[in-house]
XYZ file of C-alpha atoms in Angstrom:
723
model
C -0.063 0.219 -0.101
C 1.488 3.317 -1.343
C 1.669 6.635 0.828
C 2.834 8.070 4.213
C 2.171 5.934 7.328
C -0.884 8.325 8.199
C -2.240 8.257 4.601
C -1.796 4.175 4.725
C -3.428 4.245 8.372
C -6.622 6.207 6.580
C -6.832 3.813 3.476
C -6.721 0.764 5.590
C -9.474 2.019 7.759
C -11.724 2.909 5.255
C -11.208 -0.184 3.069
C -12.118 -2.314 6.493
C -15.235 -0.303 6.794
C -18.688 -1.654 6.734
C -22.010 0.178 6.716
C -23.903 -0.163 9.966
C -27.379 -1.967 10.055
C -30.347 0.214 9.225
C -31.708 1.291 12.906
C -35.365 1.663 11.295
C -38.246 -0.475 9.848
C -40.916 1.964 9.651
C -42.006 3.395 5.932
C -40.659 6.665 5.212
C -43.923 8.020 4.231
C -45.220 7.421 7.780
C -42.128 9.432 9.227
C -43.170 12.931 7.375
C -43.700 15.623 9.617
C -43.445 13.399 12.875
C -41.364 15.956 14.805
C -42.947 19.221 13.689
C -45.587 21.316 15.461
C -47.751 21.464 12.414
C -50.923 22.954 11.569
C -52.739 19.207 12.015
C -50.894 18.803 15.200
C -52.396 22.564 16.376
C -55.604 21.768 15.216
C -55.742 18.903 17.704
C -54.267 20.615 20.789
C -55.360 24.289 20.757
C -58.907 25.644 21.141
C -60.848 26.159 18.124
C -60.684 30.163 17.619
C -57.325 30.041 18.737
C -56.145 27.762 16.181
C -57.998 29.503 13.270
C -56.325 32.508 14.369
C -52.924 30.990 14.011
C -53.743 29.499 10.783
C -55.123 32.932 9.113
C -51.410 34.344 10.299
C -49.588 31.305 8.479
C -51.582 31.090 5.253
C -52.781 34.642 4.846
C -50.408 36.815 6.555
C -53.081 38.010 8.732
C -51.226 39.704 11.960
C -50.599 37.762 14.878
C -52.738 38.367 17.842
C -50.414 38.280 21.102
C -52.741 37.242 23.553
C -53.512 33.910 21.954
C -49.672 33.037 22.814
C -50.065 31.101 26.247
C -52.567 29.133 24.459
C -50.044 28.099 22.008
C -47.089 28.052 24.408
C -48.664 25.937 26.543
C -50.111 23.521 23.926
C -46.256 23.393 22.445
C -44.520 22.678 25.568
C -46.990 19.402 26.646
C -45.936 18.238 22.737
C -42.525 18.847 23.178
C -42.693 16.937 26.480
C -44.360 14.527 24.945
C -42.254 13.672 22.567
C -39.150 13.326 25.137
C -38.094 17.294 25.207
C -36.221 18.579 28.270
C -35.112 21.836 27.008
C -36.493 24.681 24.283
C -34.363 26.381 21.991
C -35.156 30.092 20.100
C -33.099 29.156 16.570
C -32.285 32.127 14.716
C -30.043 32.902 11.396
C -27.400 35.328 12.266
C -25.538 37.234 9.990
C -22.868 34.514 9.909
C -24.756 32.806 7.347
C -25.261 29.693 9.802
C -27.373 28.757 12.320
C -27.737 29.922 15.966
C -29.596 28.592 18.856
C -30.111 29.357 22.734
C -31.379 26.383 24.739
C -33.671 27.069 28.142
C -34.633 24.230 30.175
C -38.629 23.898 30.342
C -37.823 22.934 34.221
C -38.173 25.441 37.076
C -37.722 24.835 40.844
C -41.111 25.271 42.540
C -39.491 26.640 45.675
C -40.302 23.396 47.713
C -37.492 21.478 46.441
C -39.141 20.205 43.102
C -39.701 21.178 39.717
C -42.297 22.390 37.486
C -42.251 22.792 33.615
C -42.957 26.364 32.058
C -43.207 27.760 29.091
C -45.247 30.894 28.743
C -46.430 32.467 25.864
C -43.920 35.640 26.429
C -41.190 33.135 26.742
C -42.122 31.615 23.135
C -42.701 35.425 21.914
C -39.678 36.961 22.895
C -36.092 35.873 23.974
C -32.638 37.335 24.450
C -29.522 36.195 23.315
C -26.032 38.796 23.560
C -26.361 40.799 20.264
C -23.043 42.237 20.344
C -21.392 38.913 20.017
C -22.438 38.276 16.388
C -21.572 40.359 13.211
C -23.394 43.137 13.116
C -21.668 45.754 10.953
C -21.391 48.224 13.599
C -24.946 48.315 14.509
C -24.478 47.285 17.977
C -21.223 48.184 19.921
C -19.363 45.647 22.222
C -20.637 47.048 24.865
C -23.965 47.008 23.825
C -25.240 43.633 24.382
C -28.987 43.218 23.963
C -31.068 41.930 21.451
C -34.061 39.723 21.073
C -35.348 37.066 19.227
C -39.358 37.092 17.846
C -41.162 34.059 17.397
C -41.921 33.610 13.744
C -45.249 32.001 13.618
C -45.113 31.096 9.856
C -42.209 28.603 10.629
C -43.244 25.594 12.544
C -41.500 24.602 15.882
C -39.629 21.133 15.677
C -37.904 18.772 17.734
C -34.225 18.311 17.064
C -33.399 14.614 18.594
C -30.221 13.375 20.199
C -29.525 10.211 21.844
C -29.500 11.895 25.289
C -32.481 14.210 24.903
C -34.642 15.807 22.760
C -34.829 19.717 21.871
C -38.041 21.752 21.121
C -36.772 24.213 18.548
C -38.654 27.616 17.451
C -37.799 29.540 14.743
C -37.107 33.046 15.154
C -36.116 36.523 13.935
C -33.211 38.624 15.535
C -32.955 42.215 16.186
C -31.003 44.522 17.994
C -32.375 46.592 20.869
C -32.946 49.584 18.532
C -35.387 46.994 16.563
C -32.406 46.792 13.346
C -32.451 43.741 11.580
C -29.207 41.393 12.695
C -30.291 38.355 11.085
C -31.744 36.752 7.602
C -34.836 36.154 8.208
C -36.336 39.321 9.029
C -35.884 41.437 5.719
C -37.069 38.079 4.085
C -40.070 38.429 5.910
C -40.432 42.143 5.040
C -39.341 41.189 1.419
C -42.144 38.620 1.174
C -44.704 41.156 2.373
C -43.372 43.847 0.338
C -44.074 41.519 -3.093
C -46.989 40.389 -2.029
C -48.443 43.832 -1.641
C -47.611 44.779 -5.201
C -48.780 41.393 -6.861
C -52.146 41.514 -5.243
C -52.253 44.710 -6.540
C -51.494 43.452 -9.869
C -54.009 40.641 -9.994
C -56.594 43.110 -8.973
C -56.216 44.867 -12.169
C -56.918 41.621 -14.104
C -59.679 41.402 -12.363
C -59.419 39.126 -9.658
C -61.647 39.409 -6.669
C -60.615 36.190 -4.295
C -56.948 36.887 -4.028
C -55.017 35.330 -1.434
C -51.699 36.386 -0.040
C -49.079 35.877 -2.911
C -45.867 34.017 -1.601
C -42.592 33.516 -3.327
C -42.091 29.959 -3.395
C -38.382 28.282 -3.513
C -36.655 24.883 -4.070
C -33.197 25.038 -3.661
C -30.732 22.153 -5.076
C -28.429 21.187 -2.685
C -25.003 19.894 -4.106
C -22.206 18.478 -1.857
C -19.086 16.287 -1.460
C -18.632 13.584 0.482
C -14.700 12.209 2.009
C -14.016 9.726 4.512
C -13.506 11.107 7.550
C -9.813 9.386 8.191
C -8.452 12.178 4.789
C -10.491 15.058 6.446
C -8.749 15.006 9.491
C -5.792 14.566 7.878
C -5.736 17.520 5.766
C -5.733 20.314 8.335
C -6.638 22.753 5.465
C -9.826 21.212 5.174
C -10.425 21.089 8.883
C -9.721 24.868 9.337
C -10.341 26.540 5.560
C -12.703 24.049 4.541
C -11.238 23.602 1.110
C -7.888 22.018 0.028
C -5.271 24.583 -0.178
C -3.041 22.022 -1.581
C -3.168 19.054 -4.128
C -2.240 18.144 -7.503
C -4.790 17.442 -10.170
C -5.815 13.750 -9.943
C -4.854 11.104 -12.735
C -8.852 11.025 -13.337
C -11.035 13.619 -12.761
C -14.530 14.239 -14.559
C -13.421 14.076 -18.019
C -15.194 10.562 -18.797
C -18.923 12.128 -17.318
C -19.241 8.757 -15.928
C -19.764 9.826 -12.515
C -23.088 11.976 -13.088
C -25.842 10.440 -12.290
C -24.008 7.054 -11.611
C -24.833 4.130 -9.414
C -24.594 5.566 -6.163
C -21.915 3.714 -3.825
C -23.595 1.220 -1.453
C -22.125 3.818 1.585
C -23.045 7.220 0.204
C -26.439 5.323 -0.473
C -26.833 4.299 3.076
C -26.107 7.817 4.011
C -28.744 9.109 1.979
C -31.487 6.914 2.807
C -30.833 7.837 6.360
C -30.494 11.634 5.922
C -33.883 11.567 3.740
C -35.594 9.554 6.666
C -34.128 12.267 9.089
C -35.372 15.341 6.626
C -38.802 13.666 6.454
C -38.920 13.598 10.108
C -38.676 17.315 10.058
C -41.467 18.276 7.418
C -38.547 18.771 4.798
C -39.659 17.357 1.215
C -36.701 15.675 -0.001
C -37.174 14.753 -3.453
C -34.219 13.963 -5.571
C -30.659 12.353 -4.836
C -27.860 11.731 -7.274
C -24.291 11.600 -8.299
C -23.444 14.894 -9.215
C -20.766 16.005 -12.088
C -17.586 15.466 -10.090
C -16.165 12.479 -8.431
C -17.010 12.472 -4.555
C -19.785 14.767 -5.122
C -23.846 14.605 -4.837
C -26.854 16.660 -4.892
C -30.099 16.642 -2.973
C -33.130 18.627 -3.907
C -36.490 19.422 -1.807
C -39.960 20.559 -3.764
C -41.049 23.850 -3.695
C -41.750 25.405 -0.234
C -42.831 29.209 0.720
C -39.371 30.732 0.432
C -39.170 32.068 4.702
C -39.917 27.854 4.950
C -37.496 26.739 2.541
C -35.076 29.006 3.923
C -35.417 27.688 6.921
C -35.155 23.803 5.953
C -32.504 24.682 3.907
C -30.536 25.694 7.169
C -31.728 22.511 8.892
C -30.780 20.213 5.730
C -27.359 21.191 5.754
C -26.874 21.017 9.717
C -28.569 17.639 9.324
C -26.564 16.476 6.478
C -23.373 17.231 8.454
C -24.593 14.840 11.550
C -25.659 12.379 9.505
C -22.516 11.875 7.385
C -20.638 11.671 10.604
C -22.975 8.374 11.675
C -21.422 7.072 8.432
C -17.714 7.709 8.919
C -17.525 10.565 6.064
C -17.627 14.431 6.261
C -19.989 16.485 4.179
C -18.047 19.130 2.528
C -20.349 22.404 1.708
C -17.604 24.711 0.277
C -18.120 26.073 -2.917
C -14.941 24.305 -4.537
C -13.344 22.006 -2.173
C -11.094 20.680 -4.693
C -9.416 22.861 -7.632
C -9.887 21.433 -10.986
C -12.998 19.784 -10.435
C -16.507 21.076 -10.346
C -17.581 23.039 -7.312
C -20.912 23.117 -5.381
C -23.723 25.704 -5.834
C -27.010 25.921 -4.319
C -29.640 26.304 -7.659
C -32.726 28.426 -6.063
C -35.453 27.435 -8.063
C -37.972 30.425 -7.819
C -41.895 31.048 -8.548
C -44.708 33.241 -7.022
C -48.307 32.048 -6.284
C -51.314 31.847 -4.065
C -54.151 29.094 -3.558
C -56.369 30.980 -5.428
C -54.573 31.933 -9.096
C -52.083 29.387 -8.911
C -48.248 29.570 -10.136
C -48.351 33.097 -11.530
C -45.001 31.619 -13.489
C -46.999 29.148 -15.348
C -47.051 30.040 -19.133
C -49.784 27.620 -20.024
C -49.915 25.763 -23.417
C -50.059 29.287 -25.376
C -48.041 31.874 -23.178
C -48.453 34.817 -26.302
C -52.101 34.742 -24.913
C -51.420 33.983 -20.841
C -51.328 38.257 -20.020
C -51.056 37.556 -16.544
C -48.067 35.322 -17.003
C -46.250 37.580 -19.270
C -46.802 40.885 -17.111
C -45.295 38.475 -14.590
C -42.341 37.595 -16.432
C -41.713 41.140 -17.731
C -41.576 42.177 -14.011
C -39.163 39.736 -13.567
C -37.174 40.930 -16.919
C -37.196 44.298 -15.803
C -36.062 43.590 -12.214
C -32.787 41.240 -13.354
C -31.907 44.210 -15.770
C -32.234 47.030 -13.153
C -30.780 45.382 -10.177
C -28.761 42.584 -11.481
C -26.036 44.389 -9.345
C -28.309 43.522 -6.596
C -28.647 39.800 -7.416
C -24.668 39.345 -7.801
C -24.115 41.088 -4.557
C -26.296 38.881 -2.929
C -24.420 35.640 -3.823
C -20.783 37.203 -2.974
C -18.451 35.385 -0.951
C -15.053 34.451 -1.022
C -15.703 30.643 -1.007
C -18.359 31.330 -4.336
C -15.719 33.424 -6.000
C -13.938 30.217 -6.820
C -17.240 29.378 -9.254
C -18.140 32.458 -10.544
C -16.694 34.812 -13.265
C -17.214 31.827 -15.988
C -14.564 29.680 -14.251
C -17.675 27.181 -14.195
C -21.282 27.461 -13.247
C -22.834 30.585 -14.232
C -20.789 33.529 -15.431
C -20.864 37.018 -13.062
C -22.727 38.907 -15.110
C -26.345 38.237 -14.482
C -28.568 37.717 -17.317
C -31.650 35.941 -18.520
C -32.808 32.861 -20.524
C -36.032 32.443 -21.929
C -35.963 29.885 -24.002
C -37.177 29.620 -27.978
C -40.843 29.637 -27.087
C -40.511 32.491 -24.749
C -37.959 34.607 -26.532
C -40.223 34.392 -29.852
C -43.624 35.471 -27.781
C -41.230 38.565 -26.544
C -39.881 39.189 -30.045
C -43.432 39.099 -31.411
C -44.680 41.578 -28.778
C -41.729 44.189 -29.188
C -42.814 44.121 -32.905
C -46.616 44.928 -31.720
C -48.168 42.313 -30.535
C -47.779 38.205 -30.056
C -49.955 36.101 -32.180
C -48.937 32.313 -31.772
C -46.672 30.349 -29.457
C -44.306 27.449 -30.878
C -45.667 24.536 -29.604
C -44.001 21.333 -28.116
C -43.758 18.317 -30.177
C -42.883 14.535 -29.855
C -39.817 12.926 -30.257
C -39.935 9.481 -32.543
C -37.240 6.828 -31.382
C -37.470 4.623 -34.104
C -38.307 1.694 -31.882
C -41.617 0.234 -32.148
C -41.516 -0.770 -28.340
C -40.749 2.724 -27.032
C -43.478 5.221 -26.852
C -43.285 8.945 -28.554
C -41.782 11.514 -25.859
C -42.774 14.903 -25.629
C -40.406 17.662 -26.333
C -40.812 21.100 -24.945
C -40.861 23.888 -27.021
C -37.504 25.228 -26.011
C -34.036 23.794 -24.481
C -32.698 24.555 -20.923
C -29.245 26.266 -20.696
C -27.165 25.253 -18.014
C -24.459 28.380 -18.504
C -27.266 30.975 -17.503
C -27.676 32.435 -14.307
C -31.324 32.930 -14.111
C -33.016 30.904 -16.320
C -36.689 30.253 -17.081
C -37.385 26.427 -16.982
C -40.908 25.779 -17.904
C -43.000 27.369 -14.857
C -40.371 28.801 -12.809
C -37.225 30.724 -12.579
C -34.124 29.004 -11.717
C -31.377 31.489 -10.127
C -28.352 29.132 -10.792
C -25.534 31.329 -9.135
C -25.687 30.934 -5.330
C -23.215 28.867 -3.443
C -23.506 25.856 -1.503
C -22.883 26.585 1.714
C -24.968 29.974 1.700
C -28.510 30.716 3.222
C -30.893 31.176 0.344
C -32.189 34.222 2.320
C -30.366 36.903 0.377
C -31.177 35.679 -3.020
C -34.883 35.510 -2.202
C -34.480 39.216 -0.878
C -32.956 40.350 -3.822
C -35.537 38.218 -6.139
C -38.607 39.637 -3.837
C -37.328 43.108 -3.911
C -36.627 43.309 -7.378
C -40.160 42.161 -7.837
C -41.970 44.190 -5.402
C -40.681 47.211 -7.037
C -41.340 46.312 -10.936
C -44.541 45.112 -10.228
C -45.346 48.207 -8.710
C -44.215 49.961 -11.637
C -46.230 47.548 -13.745
C -49.415 48.286 -11.617
C -48.616 51.964 -11.677
C -48.333 52.023 -15.198
C -51.736 50.286 -15.992
C -53.657 52.157 -13.464
C -52.708 55.439 -15.504
C -53.291 54.068 -18.683
C -56.655 53.050 -17.768
C -57.526 56.362 -16.082
C -56.809 58.089 -19.080
C -59.149 55.564 -21.472
C -56.730 53.095 -22.824
C -58.343 49.623 -23.119
C -56.711 47.050 -20.677
C -55.758 44.741 -22.744
C -54.139 47.750 -25.001
C -52.766 49.095 -21.747
C -51.014 45.695 -21.272
C -49.179 45.387 -24.687
C -47.998 48.883 -24.158
C -46.247 48.160 -20.885
C -44.783 44.795 -22.459
C -43.375 46.369 -25.677
C -41.815 49.053 -23.172
C -40.049 46.875 -21.023
C -39.129 44.452 -23.733
C -37.484 47.202 -25.819
C -35.906 48.759 -22.735
C -35.045 45.598 -20.745
C -34.394 42.941 -23.238
C -30.771 43.499 -23.530
C -30.433 41.213 -20.324
C -31.823 38.137 -22.136
C -29.180 35.876 -23.659
C -30.060 32.383 -24.630
C -26.471 31.265 -25.873
C -23.122 29.940 -24.224
C -22.634 31.761 -21.011
C -19.189 30.576 -20.630
C -17.806 31.831 -23.953
C -15.742 34.770 -24.375
C -17.847 36.420 -26.961
C -20.713 36.252 -24.258
C -18.087 38.595 -22.039
C -17.371 40.489 -24.951
C -21.137 41.090 -26.126
C -22.369 41.600 -22.596
C -19.825 44.448 -22.207
C -21.413 46.214 -25.617
C -24.892 45.857 -24.087
C -23.722 47.527 -20.591
C -24.191 44.581 -18.325
C -22.122 44.414 -15.150
C -19.625 41.674 -14.892
C -18.470 41.655 -11.301
C -15.798 39.013 -11.009
C -15.186 39.284 -7.151
C -16.817 39.817 -4.025
C -15.312 43.147 -3.458
C -16.553 44.273 -6.993
C -20.267 43.097 -6.585
C -20.451 44.313 -2.812
C -19.735 47.712 -3.979
C -23.342 47.299 -5.648
C -24.792 48.214 -2.182
C -23.249 51.823 -2.373
C -25.455 52.130 -5.765
C -28.281 54.886 -4.540
C -31.246 52.882 -6.775
C -30.354 49.941 -4.586
C -30.595 51.720 -1.409
C -33.875 53.543 -2.361
C -34.961 49.734 -3.481
C -34.771 48.247 -0.199
C -35.324 51.167 2.001
C -38.509 52.264 0.087
C -40.022 48.589 0.473
C -38.976 48.595 3.745
C -36.717 45.641 3.625
C -33.418 46.985 4.565
C -32.548 50.669 5.835
C -29.585 51.984 4.876
C -28.142 51.846 8.043
C -28.924 48.095 7.764
C -27.816 47.594 4.325
C -24.436 49.289 5.227
C -24.240 46.964 8.233
C -24.426 44.090 5.884
C -21.962 45.348 3.501
C -19.412 45.532 6.360
C -20.294 42.572 7.281
C -19.603 40.475 4.055
C -16.169 42.280 3.485
C -15.188 41.551 6.861
C -15.948 37.952 6.662
C -14.468 38.061 3.063
C -11.193 39.414 4.007
C -11.237 36.896 7.682
C -11.849 34.079 5.307
C -8.786 34.887 2.896
C -6.723 35.713 6.032
C -7.379 32.454 7.644
C -6.422 30.703 4.583
C -3.620 32.233 3.944
C -2.217 31.432 7.305
C -2.722 27.849 7.259
C -1.253 27.819 3.758
C 2.088 29.086 5.664
C 1.166 26.508 8.399
C 1.108 23.767 6.198
C 3.236 24.621 3.866
C 6.185 25.090 6.532
C 5.627 22.229 9.028
C 4.325 19.714 6.617
C 5.387 19.970 2.855
C 8.794 21.876 3.065
C 10.032 19.457 5.430
C 8.416 16.218 3.529
C 10.482 17.878 0.470
C 13.930 18.572 2.303
C 13.729 15.085 3.786
C 13.335 13.816 0.063
C 15.911 15.867 -1.143
C 18.430 14.954 1.447
C 17.440 11.004 0.519
C 18.201 11.856 -3.400
C 21.527 13.305 -2.410
C 22.550 10.898 -0.258
C 21.587 8.017 -2.849
C 23.847 9.931 -5.340
C 26.686 10.571 -3.696
C 26.824 7.158 -2.483
C 26.304 5.646 -6.447
C 29.437 8.525 -7.348
C 31.635 7.050 -4.312
C 31.205 3.425 -5.577
C 31.949 4.616 -8.994
C 28.224 4.630 -10.768
C 27.493 7.463 -12.610
C 24.131 8.515 -13.106
C 21.790 11.701 -14.389
C 20.184 13.484 -11.643
C 17.553 15.746 -13.253
C 14.855 15.168 -10.508
C 17.565 16.276 -7.944
C 18.145 19.294 -9.616
C 14.665 19.940 -10.618
C 13.531 19.172 -6.609
C 16.414 21.353 -5.202
C 14.888 24.231 -7.416
C 11.666 23.941 -6.459
C 12.454 23.634 -2.659
C 14.264 26.717 -3.008
C 11.326 28.496 -5.029
C 8.997 26.876 -2.427
C 10.635 28.302 0.427
C 11.023 31.629 -0.900
C 7.218 31.622 -1.722
C 6.417 30.788 1.875
C 8.451 33.828 2.766
C 6.385 35.667 0.521
C 2.968 34.701 1.779
C 4.427 35.212 5.672
C 5.244 38.865 4.540
C 1.730 39.161 3.263
C 0.170 37.869 6.396
C 2.322 39.965 8.202
C 0.789 43.160 6.329
C -2.715 42.391 6.988
C -4.897 44.875 8.416
C -6.147 48.206 7.466
C -8.070 51.221 8.156
C -11.381 49.667 7.372
C -12.781 46.480 6.014
C -12.964 47.977 2.215
C -9.102 48.471 2.620
C -8.679 44.755 4.301
C -10.715 43.618 1.606
C -9.288 44.586 -1.160
C -5.712 43.772 0.240
C -6.803 39.982 0.506
C -7.769 40.062 -2.915
C -4.799 41.648 -4.323
C -2.108 40.497 -2.029
C -2.782 37.365 0.262
C -4.896 35.579 -3.040
C -2.002 35.771 -5.027
C 0.773 35.059 -2.728
C -1.243 31.587 -1.840
C -1.703 30.813 -5.510
C 2.243 31.112 -5.746
C 2.830 28.537 -2.649
C 0.224 26.156 -4.133
C 1.600 26.189 -7.529
C 5.166 24.793 -6.191
C 3.286 22.579 -3.864
C 1.382 20.951 -6.435
C 4.854 20.339 -8.454
C 6.663 19.309 -5.319
C 3.542 16.416 -5.055
C 4.385 15.193 -8.452
C 7.955 14.370 -7.659
C 8.319 13.999 -3.777
C 8.156 10.158 -2.908
C 4.619 8.852 -2.093
C 6.117 7.758 0.976
C 6.716 10.850 2.029
C 4.335 12.747 0.495
C 2.433 14.060 4.077
C -1.634 14.901 2.572
C -3.815 12.524 1.296
C -4.312 12.993 -2.341
C -6.848 13.909 -4.520
C -6.841 10.683 -6.084
C -7.531 9.158 -2.731
C -9.991 11.518 -1.237
C -12.314 11.764 -4.642
C -12.189 8.067 -5.356
C -11.694 6.159 -2.125
C -15.159 6.036 -0.198
């Protein structure tokens, strides 16, 4: 067996691994929602009037009567204790992008040497974690600690299971003592409300009277890598930076296209089955699982849910994924680019909007040219993406996602829309005076009598588009694997609120001036497609030709987080978010500072770890091998045996170059620290990243020369193929 001692031990442990026997026998369908304090559970446990009021808040967005909280708290406590819960936790989503929770016991002393289980309405409604210990972008000083969590009734409470006891988890918002949002959920709820208000206004113009609250829906496809935990703990860069800072390209990557949708390895499938079961218990509608493009890469996708609930479920999904993977001796990697040279991981956010009465407002039907309501909402999205593409790009900006965007892979950093042949043809007709027909779907005759004809859609799909129409929804393909979907959904809801507001106002003015409704609709559609149609692109988003053409169209190409996050300074974005009550200018500035700070600190940690691993693992291994080669050459020469030593000379050069590169990165790390977060982020981009790249380039060459039994780190060949 090849490799250093630690690598051999890891491989031996992996090859001796056996999948544990399943600990369940119950059908999966019977577990769905078991651990959720859902509407059916509430209906069975709450007084009828209380249940109706809570259901109206959840389903129709009606204000919550706080006087009902005691009834809900009592029923929730009893249900949770029956489920084995001893504690409750207000779960919130700070600006770290991760999930936070504060646990409190139900039990309180009764003064007589015993205890009582207590959980009152005021405790359900509001909690108080420390607001100064989370990223806040200057909204709170270190000495200003007070912050509040507030119950979000629209996202159900659930039980978090643990072998030693269960916990009642209550999704909440997180705000400062001054009422400013310190989390991802508060502005998401605000954006949903703003969008709904304008969408209902527009539906009224189409003659609807029975208009339910319009909600945005999201379904996020989650990509991730799995590696054995022995490899993970043998790679300090993975454990500290969540990605490999070193690693030569594997002999076999994804060149053969044999991993995508391939047979799922037994160990991975066992993990997936238990993962699905855990998600089902939490009411998370996991639907699809499969191998992804890169070796060791996989995907899970849920069905659509209301975007606020989809956000909470996504956060819970990531936490659950990591926990279940550990049971099978693996680690789930959610970094966007844990391995250089193979596909990274994204989180494609499928988006639509609608309600119970009007249905999916992005469903074109069989004849989209005659579906004026659909065309208007679709046009609102076209206009929004063109006007606020910078906001969409900023919403998915991070140090890790920068590895994917910019046409490196996945969508380019240019935000454009793909409509497909059918819709593009309809909007072309509109621009010329009115749509008269739609391209129809067809049938594929396969030439085999035993195979039935297959339906062919009227248009193809485009995987290089960041914002693509896919039949009855749009797919925002640019979000990163590790990020909360709140930020992209906030941006989508916000741009829709403004665009629908604009269209509704346009139609109202035209109708008041005596224009027929149909003519007014044609007029606004024509204006939008002429003025904003340059954001539509159906071609290859990876091509250099598109980069050049997009520049000619005036579209932004924001390749880095530093470039993208500067969009938050644009007056039109500030006005959009403040005018619709989503984020005040102060809250927006705080978010900008948090993103830049996390960007700079992420890269600083990577640079420090590059220096650490380079100095303490790679350089010593290279020097030992250099000494071994030199000693062997000297012994041969003493014996009168002459031999060419190009490897020795090359290795000597690489060792000198590597040592010099380590000196450069050490100097770069020592120079970190600026007057503000913008200066630090710029320094990280311009100085730290190039210095890391210089060290890695030489280290990866050393990996190809140093004897395998001396190389200290598990290789790409091993990590990506041995499971």
